[in-house]
Amino acid sequence: TNSRGICASSTGAAAVAVTSVGGTNGIQSASDGIFARSSAGSVTVDSTGDITSSNSYGIFAQNFGSATVAVSSDGAIVSNFAGIHAHSSFGNVTVDASGSITATSANSYARGITARSFGGGTSTVTSDADITARLQGIYATSISGGITVSNTGDVTSQISKAISLNGGGAGPPLVTSVG
């Protein structure tokens, strides 16, 4: 189809929560597999099924305010853009991934996992997923909050760093990687 697999959105302060257990074929979409956005409320995505997105993100979770964005994914993700993109303007961002992630198209968004807090929030990624990406396998950024990445999966990038951290005004970023 040309639409999102799952779309949940709030233009106000309401929280957005998506729980997806997939099915026999998981989520297959030409656009975002799962799209979850709130202007000011928290955003939570818990996905245990496989996701295929031929033209966009596997999971896209975003908050424009100071609320938390949390994504947990246990299924395999194949996407044109980032497998998981989690973003909060000023709040904490947490990503926990254990399914494989493949994002290898020739565009400027093809990362395995992106975790971004543009304000004082923290960015935390915990992954035992095997990740293959055109750009960074794991990209975590926070302008003035802390950054923590804990990885035990195999992470590869075709043209960039496997794991890349940016910012971290609250002290040095912490990376633990044994994959």
PDB file of C-alpha atoms in Angstrom:
ATOM      1  CA  THR A   1       0.000   0.000   0.000  1.00  0.00           C
ATOM      2  CA  ASN A   2       1.012   3.648  -0.184  1.00  0.00           C
ATOM      3  CA  SER A   3       0.022   4.429   3.394  1.00  0.00           C
ATOM      4  CA  ARG A   4       1.619   3.854   6.771  1.00  0.00           C
ATOM      5  CA  GLY A   5       1.276   0.465   8.381  1.00  0.00           C
ATOM      6  CA  ILE A   6       0.220   1.999  11.734  1.00  0.00           C
ATOM      7  CA  CYS A   7      -0.312   5.732  12.273  1.00  0.00           C
ATOM      8  CA  ALA A   8      -0.981   7.257  15.721  1.00  0.00           C
ATOM      9  CA  SER A   9      -0.787  11.015  16.198  1.00  0.00           C
ATOM     10  CA  SER A  10      -1.772  13.766  18.646  1.00  0.00           C
ATOM     11  CA  THR A  11      -1.597  17.479  17.897  1.00  0.00           C
ATOM     12  CA  GLY A  12      -1.965  18.337  21.591  1.00  0.00           C
ATOM     13  CA  ALA A  13      -0.575  17.148  24.906  1.00  0.00           C
ATOM     14  CA  ALA A  14      -2.086  13.668  24.731  1.00  0.00           C
ATOM     15  CA  ALA A  15       0.258  10.729  24.980  1.00  0.00           C
ATOM     16  CA  VAL A  16       0.579   8.375  22.009  1.00  0.00           C
ATOM     17  CA  ALA A  17       1.141   4.646  22.592  1.00  0.00           C
ATOM     18  CA  VAL A  18       1.432   1.930  19.948  1.00  0.00           C
ATOM     19  CA  THR A  19       1.664  -1.789  20.685  1.00  0.00           C
ATOM     20  CA  SER A  20       2.139  -4.027  17.662  1.00  0.00           C
ATOM     21  CA  VAL A  21       2.558  -7.795  17.745  1.00  0.00           C
ATOM     22  CA  GLY A  22       2.666  -8.134  13.970  1.00  0.00           C
ATOM     23  CA  GLY A  23       1.175 -11.173  12.339  1.00  0.00           C
ATOM     24  CA  THR A  24       2.109 -13.835   9.863  1.00  0.00           C
ATOM     25  CA  ASN A  25       3.588 -11.275   7.451  1.00  0.00           C
ATOM     26  CA  GLY A  26       4.256  -8.490   9.967  1.00  0.00           C
ATOM     27  CA  ILE A  27       3.791  -4.902   8.814  1.00  0.00           C
ATOM     28  CA  GLN A  28       4.509  -4.214   5.151  1.00  0.00           C
ATOM     29  CA  SER A  29       4.238  -0.608   4.005  1.00  0.00           C
ATOM     30  CA  ALA A  30       5.439   1.701   1.265  1.00  0.00           C
ATOM     31  CA  SER A  31       5.595   4.472   3.898  1.00  0.00           C
ATOM     32  CA  ASP A  32       6.458   4.284   7.617  1.00  0.00           C
ATOM     33  CA  GLY A  33       5.866   0.854   9.132  1.00  0.00           C
ATOM     34  CA  ILE A  34       4.868   2.485  12.438  1.00  0.00           C
ATOM     35  CA  PHE A  35       4.409   6.261  12.738  1.00  0.00           C
ATOM     36  CA  ALA A  36       3.824   7.667  16.258  1.00  0.00           C
ATOM     37  CA  ARG A  37       3.927  11.406  16.968  1.00  0.00           C
ATOM     38  CA  SER A  38       2.720  13.786  19.665  1.00  0.00           C
ATOM     39  CA  SER A  39       3.106  17.536  19.798  1.00  0.00           C
ATOM     40  CA  ALA A  40       3.559  17.648  23.581  1.00  0.00           C
ATOM     41  CA  GLY A  41       2.753  14.212  25.043  1.00  0.00           C
ATOM     42  CA  SER A  42       4.920  11.172  25.520  1.00  0.00           C
ATOM     43  CA  VAL A  43       5.335   8.683  22.672  1.00  0.00           C
ATOM     44  CA  THR A  44       5.732   4.951  23.302  1.00  0.00           C
ATOM     45  CA  VAL A  45       6.123   2.220  20.669  1.00  0.00           C
ATOM     46  CA  ASP A  46       6.332  -1.462  21.600  1.00  0.00           C
ATOM     47  CA  SER A  47       6.690  -3.683  18.538  1.00  0.00           C
ATOM     48  CA  THR A  48       7.312  -7.423  18.502  1.00  0.00           C
ATOM     49  CA  GLY A  49       6.536  -8.161  14.839  1.00  0.00           C
ATOM     50  CA  ASP A  50       8.582  -7.799  11.672  1.00  0.00           C
ATOM     51  CA  ILE A  51       8.389  -4.513   9.731  1.00  0.00           C
ATOM     52  CA  THR A  52       9.171  -3.822   6.073  1.00  0.00           C
ATOM     53  CA  SER A  53       9.021  -0.241   4.767  1.00  0.00           C
ATOM     54  CA  SER A  54       9.981   0.150   1.129  1.00  0.00           C
ATOM     55  CA  ASN A  55      10.098   3.977   1.007  1.00  0.00           C
ATOM     56  CA  SER A  56      10.427   5.355   4.539  1.00  0.00           C
ATOM     57  CA  TYR A  57      11.146   4.514   8.211  1.00  0.00           C
ATOM     58  CA  GLY A  58      10.566   1.169   9.891  1.00  0.00           C
ATOM     59  CA  ILE A  59       9.531   2.889  13.143  1.00  0.00           C
ATOM     60  CA  PHE A  60       9.230   6.690  13.377  1.00  0.00           C
ATOM     61  CA  ALA A  61       8.516   8.041  16.901  1.00  0.00           C
ATOM     62  CA  GLN A  62       8.604  11.798  17.583  1.00  0.00           C
ATOM     63  CA  ASN A  63       7.685  14.369  20.224  1.00  0.00           C
ATOM     64  CA  PHE A  64       7.947  18.113  19.627  1.00  0.00           C
ATOM     65  CA  GLY A  65       7.917  19.028  23.345  1.00  0.00           C
ATOM     66  CA  SER A  66       9.720  17.897  26.471  1.00  0.00           C
ATOM     67  CA  ALA A  67       8.025  14.526  26.880  1.00  0.00           C
ATOM     68  CA  THR A  68       9.740  11.148  26.613  1.00  0.00           C
ATOM     69  CA  VAL A  69      10.010   9.048  23.453  1.00  0.00           C
ATOM     70  CA  ALA A  70      10.512   5.311  24.073  1.00  0.00           C
ATOM     71  CA  VAL A  71      10.787   2.608  21.392  1.00  0.00           C
ATOM     72  CA  SER A  72      11.126  -1.127  21.973  1.00  0.00           C
ATOM     73  CA  SER A  73      11.439  -3.433  18.967  1.00  0.00           C
ATOM     74  CA  ASP A  74      11.899  -7.211  18.949  1.00  0.00           C
ATOM     75  CA  GLY A  75      11.098  -7.966  15.299  1.00  0.00           C
ATOM     76  CA  ALA A  76      13.233  -7.725  12.175  1.00  0.00           C
ATOM     77  CA  ILE A  77      13.120  -4.340  10.390  1.00  0.00           C
ATOM     78  CA  VAL A  78      13.942  -3.686   6.738  1.00  0.00           C
ATOM     79  CA  SER A  79      13.564  -0.045   5.703  1.00  0.00           C
ATOM     80  CA  ASN A  80      14.513   2.520   3.102  1.00  0.00           C
ATOM     81  CA  PHE A  81      15.200   5.220   5.731  1.00  0.00           C
ATOM     82  CA  ALA A  82      16.256   4.546   9.353  1.00  0.00           C
ATOM     83  CA  GLY A  83      15.075   1.259  10.807  1.00  0.00           C
ATOM     84  CA  ILE A  84      14.188   3.074  14.050  1.00  0.00           C
ATOM     85  CA  HIS A  85      14.049   6.876  14.292  1.00  0.00           C
ATOM     86  CA  ALA A  86      13.250   8.191  17.804  1.00  0.00           C
ATOM     87  CA  HIS A  87      13.297  11.958  18.374  1.00  0.00           C
ATOM     88  CA  SER A  88      12.251  14.341  21.155  1.00  0.00           C
ATOM     89  CA  SER A  89      12.767  18.074  20.959  1.00  0.00           C
ATOM     90  CA  PHE A  90      13.561  18.465  24.686  1.00  0.00           C
ATOM     91  CA  GLY A  91      12.792  15.136  26.378  1.00  0.00           C
ATOM     92  CA  ASN A  92      14.554  11.847  26.947  1.00  0.00           C
ATOM     93  CA  VAL A  93      14.808   9.301  24.136  1.00  0.00           C
ATOM     94  CA  THR A  94      15.163   5.571  24.762  1.00  0.00           C
ATOM     95  CA  VAL A  95      15.533   2.824  22.140  1.00  0.00           C
ATOM     96  CA  ASP A  96      15.726  -0.889  22.947  1.00  0.00           C
ATOM     97  CA  ALA A  97      16.217  -3.112  19.879  1.00  0.00           C
ATOM     98  CA  SER A  98      16.737  -6.849  19.639  1.00  0.00           C
ATOM     99  CA  GLY A  99      15.551  -7.770  16.132  1.00  0.00           C
ATOM    100  CA  SER A 100      17.793  -7.416  13.086  1.00  0.00           C
ATOM    101  CA  ILE A 101      17.750  -4.039  11.286  1.00  0.00           C
ATOM    102  CA  THR A 102      18.641  -3.434   7.643  1.00  0.00           C
ATOM    103  CA  ALA A 103      18.645   0.104   6.175  1.00  0.00           C
ATOM    104  CA  THR A 104      20.894   0.161   3.124  1.00  0.00           C
ATOM    105  CA  SER A 105      19.283   2.424   0.527  1.00  0.00           C
ATOM    106  CA  ALA A 106      21.289   5.261  -1.015  1.00  0.00           C
ATOM    107  CA  ASN A 107      19.681   8.157   0.861  1.00  0.00           C
ATOM    108  CA  SER A 108      20.755  10.473   3.668  1.00  0.00           C
ATOM    109  CA  TYR A 109      18.529   8.793   6.297  1.00  0.00           C
ATOM    110  CA  ALA A 110      19.589   5.136   5.952  1.00  0.00           C
ATOM    111  CA  ARG A 111      20.711   4.517   9.540  1.00  0.00           C
ATOM    112  CA  GLY A 112      19.975   1.445  11.622  1.00  0.00           C
ATOM    113  CA  ILE A 113      18.932   3.312  14.790  1.00  0.00           C
ATOM    114  CA  THR A 114      18.692   7.072  15.290  1.00  0.00           C
ATOM    115  CA  ALA A 115      18.080   8.386  18.838  1.00  0.00           C
ATOM    116  CA  ARG A 116      17.924  12.196  19.075  1.00  0.00           C
ATOM    117  CA  SER A 117      17.180  14.679  21.837  1.00  0.00           C
ATOM    118  CA  PHE A 118      17.671  18.220  20.672  1.00  0.00           C
ATOM    119  CA  GLY A 119      17.291  19.795  24.117  1.00  0.00           C
ATOM    120  CA  GLY A 120      18.381  18.780  27.595  1.00  0.00           C
ATOM    121  CA  GLY A 121      17.071  15.236  27.371  1.00  0.00           C
ATOM    122  CA  THR A 122      19.186  12.113  27.268  1.00  0.00           C
ATOM    123  CA  SER A 123      19.576   9.675  24.378  1.00  0.00           C
ATOM    124  CA  THR A 124      19.904   6.024  25.380  1.00  0.00           C
ATOM    125  CA  VAL A 125      20.233   3.031  23.042  1.00  0.00           C
ATOM    126  CA  THR A 126      20.344  -0.589  24.192  1.00  0.00           C
ATOM    127  CA  SER A 127      20.749  -3.053  21.345  1.00  0.00           C
ATOM    128  CA  ASP A 128      21.559  -6.684  20.783  1.00  0.00           C
ATOM    129  CA  ALA A 129      20.305  -6.401  17.212  1.00  0.00           C
ATOM    130  CA  ASP A 130      22.454  -7.225  14.217  1.00  0.00           C
ATOM    131  CA  ILE A 131      22.415  -3.978  12.221  1.00  0.00           C
ATOM    132  CA  THR A 132      23.460  -3.291   8.634  1.00  0.00           C
ATOM    133  CA  ALA A 133      23.118   0.314   7.446  1.00  0.00           C
ATOM    134  CA  ARG A 134      24.350   2.504   4.640  1.00  0.00           C
ATOM    135  CA  LEU A 135      25.164   5.288   7.122  1.00  0.00           C
ATOM    136  CA  GLN A 136      25.652   4.817  10.868  1.00  0.00           C
ATOM    137  CA  GLY A 137      24.415   1.571  12.369  1.00  0.00           C
ATOM    138  CA  ILE A 138      23.621   3.417  15.605  1.00  0.00           C
ATOM    139  CA  TYR A 139      23.480   7.230  15.718  1.00  0.00           C
ATOM    140  CA  ALA A 140      22.765   8.860  19.097  1.00  0.00           C
ATOM    141  CA  THR A 141      22.735  12.587  19.731  1.00  0.00           C
ATOM    142  CA  SER A 142      21.774  15.037  22.477  1.00  0.00           C
ATOM    143  CA  ILE A 143      22.590  18.719  22.458  1.00  0.00           C
ATOM    144  CA  SER A 144      23.004  19.125  26.223  1.00  0.00           C
ATOM    145  CA  GLY A 145      21.916  15.806  27.779  1.00  0.00           C
ATOM    146  CA  GLY A 146      23.786  12.570  28.265  1.00  0.00           C
ATOM    147  CA  ILE A 147      24.287   9.887  25.624  1.00  0.00           C
ATOM    148  CA  THR A 148      24.545   6.181  26.427  1.00  0.00           C
ATOM    149  CA  VAL A 149      24.853   3.310  23.955  1.00  0.00           C
ATOM    150  CA  SER A 150      25.073  -0.325  25.018  1.00  0.00           C
ATOM    151  CA  ASN A 151      25.451  -2.769  22.138  1.00  0.00           C
ATOM    152  CA  THR A 152      26.037  -6.499  21.944  1.00  0.00           C
ATOM    153  CA  GLY A 153      24.952  -7.114  18.329  1.00  0.00           C
ATOM    154  CA  ASP A 154      27.000  -6.931  15.137  1.00  0.00           C
ATOM    155  CA  VAL A 155      26.804  -3.398  13.700  1.00  0.00           C
ATOM    156  CA  THR A 156      28.104  -2.541  10.221  1.00  0.00           C
ATOM    157  CA  SER A 157      27.989   0.561   8.075  1.00  0.00           C
ATOM    158  CA  GLN A 158      28.584   0.631   4.345  1.00  0.00           C
ATOM    159  CA  ILE A 159      30.036   4.175   4.188  1.00  0.00           C
ATOM    160  CA  SER A 160      30.187   5.634   7.721  1.00  0.00           C
ATOM    161  CA  LYS A 161      30.901   4.745  11.346  1.00  0.00           C
ATOM    162  CA  ALA A 162      29.203   1.704  12.847  1.00  0.00           C
ATOM    163  CA  ILE A 163      28.346   3.674  16.017  1.00  0.00           C
ATOM    164  CA  SER A 164      28.368   7.478  16.077  1.00  0.00           C
ATOM    165  CA  LEU A 165      27.626   9.849  18.967  1.00  0.00           C
ATOM    166  CA  ASN A 166      27.116  13.594  18.712  1.00  0.00           C
ATOM    167  CA  GLY A 167      26.787  16.219  21.465  1.00  0.00           C
ATOM    168  CA  GLY A 168      26.447  15.114  25.026  1.00  0.00           C
ATOM    169  CA  GLY A 169      26.793  18.351  26.951  1.00  0.00           C
ATOM    170  CA  ALA A 170      26.168  16.484  30.229  1.00  0.00           C
ATOM    171  CA  GLY A 171      29.555  14.802  30.202  1.00  0.00           C
ATOM    172  CA  PRO A 172      31.306  12.368  27.893  1.00  0.00           C
ATOM    173  CA  PRO A 173      29.137   9.875  26.001  1.00  0.00           C
ATOM    174  CA  LEU A 174      29.210   6.325  27.326  1.00  0.00           C
ATOM    175  CA  VAL A 175      29.557   3.471  24.824  1.00  0.00           C
ATOM    176  CA  THR A 176      29.707  -0.214  25.634  1.00  0.00           C
ATOM    177  CA  SER A 177      29.975  -2.427  22.572  1.00  0.00           C
ATOM    178  CA  VAL A 178      30.914  -6.071  22.487  1.00  0.00           C
ATOM    179  CA  GLY A 179      29.297  -6.958  19.137  1.00  0.00           C
TER     180      GLY A 179
END
